[in-house]
Amino acid sequence: NSKDSEFLGVDILLPKTKPILLAAAYRPPKDNDFYSRLEDTFLNSPSFVQQESIFLGDFNTDILAKKDNSLKRSLNNFLKIFDMSQLINEPTMITDTSQTAIDLIFSSDADKITQSGVLPCKISDHNVILCTRKVNKCAFNRHNVTKIRSMKNYDEIGRAHV
C-alpha cells in the first residue's frame, strides 16, 4: 500500500559543490508501484537532475535474488533512468533460512563515494548499511588580506603630490 511507503529527503549545501539530496526510504513489501511513483516524482522535479543524490533505506527488493522479477526490473529501470549506482552487494538481512540484500544505497555520483558496506547489528534483523562521501577541502573562516595602494596623491607618471 502506497500509504505505508516512506521517503524523507534533505538537501545538503556544501561549499564548491552542487546540492546533495540525501534521502531515506522505506518500501513496504507489497508496494509494487513504489519505483514508478518515485520515478514520476523526480521526472517532474526540474532541480532533481541538477543535484547529486544519495538514497538509502529498506527497499524490500532483494538484489541478490537469482530469479528476475518485476520488482527488480522496476528498480533497475529507476536506476538506469537516473543514472544511479546501487552500492550494496552483500546480504543485509540474514536469518536461519535466508540471506537477502534489501537494505540498499543508490548514488548518482558513485565516484564521490569513498566506501560503502554493511555492518552487523545485534539489535535488529537488518544489518547497518553505510557509505562515506568525499568532502571537498576548503578553508573556512579564513581572513583575506588585500594590499592596496591609493593613487589619489600621485600624478600620471607616478610622482607624489603631498
PDB file of C-alpha atoms in Angstrom:
ATOM      1  CA  ASN A   1       0.000   0.000   0.000  1.00  0.00           C
ATOM      2  CA  SER A   2       1.462   3.355  -1.016  1.00  0.00           C
ATOM      3  CA  LYS A   3       0.181   4.913   2.244  1.00  0.00           C
ATOM      4  CA  ASP A   4       2.795   2.877   4.099  1.00  0.00           C
ATOM      5  CA  SER A   5       5.700   3.997   1.898  1.00  0.00           C
ATOM      6  CA  GLU A   6       8.099   6.464   3.440  1.00  0.00           C
ATOM      7  CA  PHE A   7      10.505   8.900   1.844  1.00  0.00           C
ATOM      8  CA  LEU A   8      12.332  11.701   3.614  1.00  0.00           C
ATOM      9  CA  GLY A   9      14.819  13.893   1.807  1.00  0.00           C
ATOM     10  CA  VAL A  10      17.171  16.654   2.902  1.00  0.00           C
ATOM     11  CA  ASP A  11      19.174  18.971   0.650  1.00  0.00           C
ATOM     12  CA  ILE A  12      22.755  19.411   1.840  1.00  0.00           C
ATOM     13  CA  LEU A  13      24.508  22.555   0.668  1.00  0.00           C
ATOM     14  CA  LEU A  14      28.299  22.419   0.856  1.00  0.00           C
ATOM     15  CA  PRO A  15      30.795  24.963  -0.461  1.00  0.00           C
ATOM     16  CA  LYS A  16      32.046  24.415  -4.018  1.00  0.00           C
ATOM     17  CA  THR A  17      29.664  21.556  -4.845  1.00  0.00           C
ATOM     18  CA  LYS A  18      26.217  21.149  -6.326  1.00  0.00           C
ATOM     19  CA  PRO A  19      23.388  20.457  -3.828  1.00  0.00           C
ATOM     20  CA  ILE A  20      23.214  16.914  -2.443  1.00  0.00           C
ATOM     21  CA  LEU A  21      19.841  15.241  -1.921  1.00  0.00           C
ATOM     22  CA  LEU A  22      20.224  12.759   0.939  1.00  0.00           C
ATOM     23  CA  ALA A  23      17.107  10.644   1.302  1.00  0.00           C
ATOM     24  CA  ALA A  24      15.945   7.762   3.453  1.00  0.00           C
ATOM     25  CA  ALA A  25      13.221   5.487   2.122  1.00  0.00           C
ATOM     26  CA  TYR A  26      11.060   2.542   3.101  1.00  0.00           C
ATOM     27  CA  ARG A  27       9.154   0.456   0.556  1.00  0.00           C
ATOM     28  CA  PRO A  28       6.598  -1.889   2.127  1.00  0.00           C
ATOM     29  CA  PRO A  29       6.896  -5.468   0.813  1.00  0.00           C
ATOM     30  CA  LYS A  30       3.559  -5.314  -1.050  1.00  0.00           C
ATOM     31  CA  ASP A  31       4.013  -1.878  -2.648  1.00  0.00           C
ATOM     32  CA  ASN A  32       4.703  -2.790  -6.287  1.00  0.00           C
ATOM     33  CA  ASP A  33       4.345   0.793  -7.604  1.00  0.00           C
ATOM     34  CA  PHE A  34       6.976   2.394  -5.364  1.00  0.00           C
ATOM     35  CA  TYR A  35       9.690   2.793  -8.027  1.00  0.00           C
ATOM     36  CA  SER A  36       7.303   4.126 -10.670  1.00  0.00           C
ATOM     37  CA  ARG A  37       5.908   6.705  -8.200  1.00  0.00           C
ATOM     38  CA  LEU A  38       9.440   7.692  -7.216  1.00  0.00           C
ATOM     39  CA  GLU A  39      10.363   7.955 -10.899  1.00  0.00           C
ATOM     40  CA  ASP A  40       7.348  10.197 -11.626  1.00  0.00           C
ATOM     41  CA  THR A  41       8.179  12.406  -8.660  1.00  0.00           C
ATOM     42  CA  PHE A  42      11.720  13.043  -9.850  1.00  0.00           C
ATOM     43  CA  LEU A  43      10.855  13.333 -13.541  1.00  0.00           C
ATOM     44  CA  ASN A  44       8.516  16.187 -12.529  1.00  0.00           C
ATOM     45  CA  SER A  45      11.199  17.916 -10.463  1.00  0.00           C
ATOM     46  CA  PRO A  46      13.370  20.157 -12.661  1.00  0.00           C
ATOM     47  CA  SER A  47      16.039  20.551  -9.972  1.00  0.00           C
ATOM     48  CA  PHE A  48      16.495  16.802  -9.367  1.00  0.00           C
ATOM     49  CA  VAL A  49      18.841  16.191 -12.295  1.00  0.00           C
ATOM     50  CA  GLN A  50      20.945  19.202 -11.286  1.00  0.00           C
ATOM     51  CA  GLN A  51      21.909  17.769  -7.927  1.00  0.00           C
ATOM     52  CA  GLU A  52      23.794  14.826  -6.550  1.00  0.00           C
ATOM     53  CA  SER A  53      21.552  12.203  -4.928  1.00  0.00           C
ATOM     54  CA  ILE A  54      22.135   9.542  -2.305  1.00  0.00           C
ATOM     55  CA  PHE A  55      19.173   7.330  -1.364  1.00  0.00           C
ATOM     56  CA  LEU A  56      19.376   4.728   1.362  1.00  0.00           C
ATOM     57  CA  GLY A  57      16.936   2.551   3.216  1.00  0.00           C
ATOM     58  CA  ASP A  58      14.881  -0.607   3.312  1.00  0.00           C
ATOM     59  CA  PHE A  59      13.639  -1.072  -0.237  1.00  0.00           C
ATOM     60  CA  ASN A  60      12.458  -4.674   0.292  1.00  0.00           C
ATOM     61  CA  THR A  61      13.862  -5.586  -3.104  1.00  0.00           C
ATOM     62  CA  ASP A  62      16.370  -8.416  -2.894  1.00  0.00           C
ATOM     63  CA  ILE A  63      19.057  -7.507  -5.394  1.00  0.00           C
ATOM     64  CA  LEU A  64      20.862 -10.793  -4.703  1.00  0.00           C
ATOM     65  CA  ALA A  65      17.877 -12.953  -5.672  1.00  0.00           C
ATOM     66  CA  LYS A  66      18.774 -15.317  -8.516  1.00  0.00           C
ATOM     67  CA  LYS A  67      15.337 -15.037 -10.120  1.00  0.00           C
ATOM     68  CA  ASP A  68      14.478 -11.924 -12.045  1.00  0.00           C
ATOM     69  CA  ASN A  69      11.128 -10.388 -11.114  1.00  0.00           C
ATOM     70  CA  SER A  70       9.101  -7.273 -11.875  1.00  0.00           C
ATOM     71  CA  LEU A  71      10.285  -5.538  -8.715  1.00  0.00           C
ATOM     72  CA  LYS A  72      13.968  -5.957  -9.574  1.00  0.00           C
ATOM     73  CA  ARG A  73      13.223  -4.794 -13.115  1.00  0.00           C
ATOM     74  CA  SER A  74      11.434  -1.690 -11.762  1.00  0.00           C
ATOM     75  CA  LEU A  75      14.381  -0.921  -9.500  1.00  0.00           C
ATOM     76  CA  ASN A  76      16.910  -1.407 -12.314  1.00  0.00           C
ATOM     77  CA  ASN A  77      14.808   0.755 -14.619  1.00  0.00           C
ATOM     78  CA  PHE A  78      14.692   3.517 -11.995  1.00  0.00           C
ATOM     79  CA  LEU A  79      18.480   3.334 -11.529  1.00  0.00           C
ATOM     80  CA  LYS A  80      19.054   3.393 -15.292  1.00  0.00           C
ATOM     81  CA  ILE A  81      16.737   6.371 -15.940  1.00  0.00           C
ATOM     82  CA  PHE A  82      18.516   8.496 -13.342  1.00  0.00           C
ATOM     83  CA  ASP A  83      21.992   7.067 -13.974  1.00  0.00           C
ATOM     84  CA  MET A  84      22.341   5.915 -10.371  1.00  0.00           C
ATOM     85  CA  SER A  85      24.531   3.141  -8.980  1.00  0.00           C
ATOM     86  CA  GLN A  86      23.458   0.633  -6.339  1.00  0.00           C
ATOM     87  CA  LEU A  87      26.295   0.368  -3.805  1.00  0.00           C
ATOM     88  CA  ILE A  88      25.370  -2.574  -1.541  1.00  0.00           C
ATOM     89  CA  ASN A  89      26.277  -6.020  -2.868  1.00  0.00           C
ATOM     90  CA  GLU A  90      26.170  -8.273   0.187  1.00  0.00           C
ATOM     91  CA  PRO A  91      23.371  -9.578   2.424  1.00  0.00           C
ATOM     92  CA  THR A  92      21.789  -7.024   4.741  1.00  0.00           C
ATOM     93  CA  MET A  93      19.235  -9.321   6.340  1.00  0.00           C
ATOM     94  CA  ILE A  94      20.419 -12.743   7.467  1.00  0.00           C
ATOM     95  CA  THR A  95      18.133 -15.311   9.072  1.00  0.00           C
ATOM     96  CA  ASP A  96      18.499 -19.033   9.748  1.00  0.00           C
ATOM     97  CA  THR A  97      16.849 -19.755   6.396  1.00  0.00           C
ATOM     98  CA  SER A  98      17.793 -16.874   4.106  1.00  0.00           C
ATOM     99  CA  GLN A  99      20.199 -14.101   3.198  1.00  0.00           C
ATOM    100  CA  THR A 100      18.841 -11.085   1.332  1.00  0.00           C
ATOM    101  CA  ALA A 101      20.105  -7.672   0.296  1.00  0.00           C
ATOM    102  CA  ILE A 102      17.042  -5.469   0.758  1.00  0.00           C
ATOM    103  CA  ASP A 103      18.669  -2.502   2.507  1.00  0.00           C
ATOM    104  CA  LEU A 104      20.276  -0.522  -0.282  1.00  0.00           C
ATOM    105  CA  ILE A 105      22.141   2.661  -1.139  1.00  0.00           C
ATOM    106  CA  PHE A 106      21.800   4.398  -4.529  1.00  0.00           C
ATOM    107  CA  SER A 107      24.121   7.198  -5.637  1.00  0.00           C
ATOM    108  CA  SER A 108      24.046   9.437  -8.694  1.00  0.00           C
ATOM    109  CA  ASP A 109      27.758  10.203  -8.240  1.00  0.00           C
ATOM    110  CA  ALA A 110      29.289   6.908  -7.114  1.00  0.00           C
ATOM    111  CA  ASP A 111      32.795   8.227  -7.857  1.00  0.00           C
ATOM    112  CA  LYS A 112      32.337  10.596  -4.893  1.00  0.00           C
ATOM    113  CA  ILE A 113      31.615   7.699  -2.513  1.00  0.00           C
ATOM    114  CA  THR A 114      34.855   6.511  -0.893  1.00  0.00           C
ATOM    115  CA  GLN A 115      33.414   3.476   0.864  1.00  0.00           C
ATOM    116  CA  SER A 116      30.164   1.610   1.304  1.00  0.00           C
ATOM    117  CA  GLY A 117      29.229  -1.573   3.032  1.00  0.00           C
ATOM    118  CA  VAL A 118      27.315  -3.498   5.649  1.00  0.00           C
ATOM    119  CA  LEU A 119      27.954  -3.759   9.394  1.00  0.00           C
ATOM    120  CA  PRO A 120      26.474  -6.448  11.658  1.00  0.00           C
ATOM    121  CA  CYS A 121      23.770  -5.216  14.008  1.00  0.00           C
ATOM    122  CA  LYS A 122      22.780  -7.073  17.193  1.00  0.00           C
ATOM    123  CA  ILE A 123      19.563  -5.125  17.893  1.00  0.00           C
ATOM    124  CA  SER A 124      17.774  -5.725  14.591  1.00  0.00           C
ATOM    125  CA  ASP A 125      17.303  -8.406  11.966  1.00  0.00           C
ATOM    126  CA  HIS A 126      18.604  -5.840   9.460  1.00  0.00           C
ATOM    127  CA  ASN A 127      22.299  -5.045   9.338  1.00  0.00           C
ATOM    128  CA  VAL A 128      23.522  -1.450   9.121  1.00  0.00           C
ATOM    129  CA  ILE A 129      24.291  -0.052   5.667  1.00  0.00           C
ATOM    130  CA  LEU A 130      26.773   2.783   5.310  1.00  0.00           C
ATOM    131  CA  CYS A 131      28.592   4.958   2.854  1.00  0.00           C
ATOM    132  CA  THR A 132      31.158   7.720   3.111  1.00  0.00           C
ATOM    133  CA  ARG A 133      31.219  10.612   0.682  1.00  0.00           C
ATOM    134  CA  LYS A 134      34.308  12.627  -0.187  1.00  0.00           C
ATOM    135  CA  VAL A 135      34.266  16.208   1.030  1.00  0.00           C
ATOM    136  CA  ASN A 136      35.991  18.989  -0.845  1.00  0.00           C
ATOM    137  CA  LYS A 137      38.605  20.524   1.393  1.00  0.00           C
ATOM    138  CA  CYS A 138      38.298  24.238   1.634  1.00  0.00           C
ATOM    139  CA  ALA A 139      39.275  26.753   4.234  1.00  0.00           C
ATOM    140  CA  PHE A 140      36.563  28.109   6.486  1.00  0.00           C
ATOM    141  CA  ASN A 141      36.699  31.340   8.468  1.00  0.00           C
ATOM    142  CA  ARG A 142      39.967  32.479   6.928  1.00  0.00           C
ATOM    143  CA  HIS A 143      40.624  36.169   6.641  1.00  0.00           C
ATOM    144  CA  ASN A 144      41.624  37.604   3.315  1.00  0.00           C
ATOM    145  CA  VAL A 145      44.291  40.288   3.356  1.00  0.00           C
ATOM    146  CA  THR A 146      44.304  42.637   0.414  1.00  0.00           C
ATOM    147  CA  LYS A 147      47.076  45.199  -0.064  1.00  0.00           C
ATOM    148  CA  ILE A 148      46.055  48.305  -1.922  1.00  0.00           C
ATOM    149  CA  ARG A 149      47.900  51.433  -2.845  1.00  0.00           C
ATOM    150  CA  SER A 150      45.989  54.637  -3.164  1.00  0.00           C
ATOM    151  CA  MET A 151      46.938  56.553  -6.304  1.00  0.00           C
ATOM    152  CA  LYS A 152      44.997  59.625  -5.170  1.00  0.00           C
ATOM    153  CA  ASN A 153      48.156  61.628  -4.375  1.00  0.00           C
ATOM    154  CA  TYR A 154      50.157  60.676  -7.491  1.00  0.00           C
ATOM    155  CA  ASP A 155      50.224  62.153 -10.986  1.00  0.00           C
ATOM    156  CA  GLU A 156      50.256  60.186 -14.279  1.00  0.00           C
ATOM    157  CA  ILE A 157      53.971  59.437 -14.162  1.00  0.00           C
ATOM    158  CA  GLY A 158      53.984  58.330 -10.526  1.00  0.00           C
ATOM    159  CA  ARG A 159      55.224  61.449  -8.698  1.00  0.00           C
ATOM    160  CA  ALA A 160      53.768  62.027  -5.272  1.00  0.00           C
ATOM    161  CA  HIS A 161      51.891  65.256  -4.518  1.00  0.00           C
ATOM    162  CA  VAL A 162      51.784  65.773  -0.800  1.00  0.00           C
TER     163      VAL A 162
END
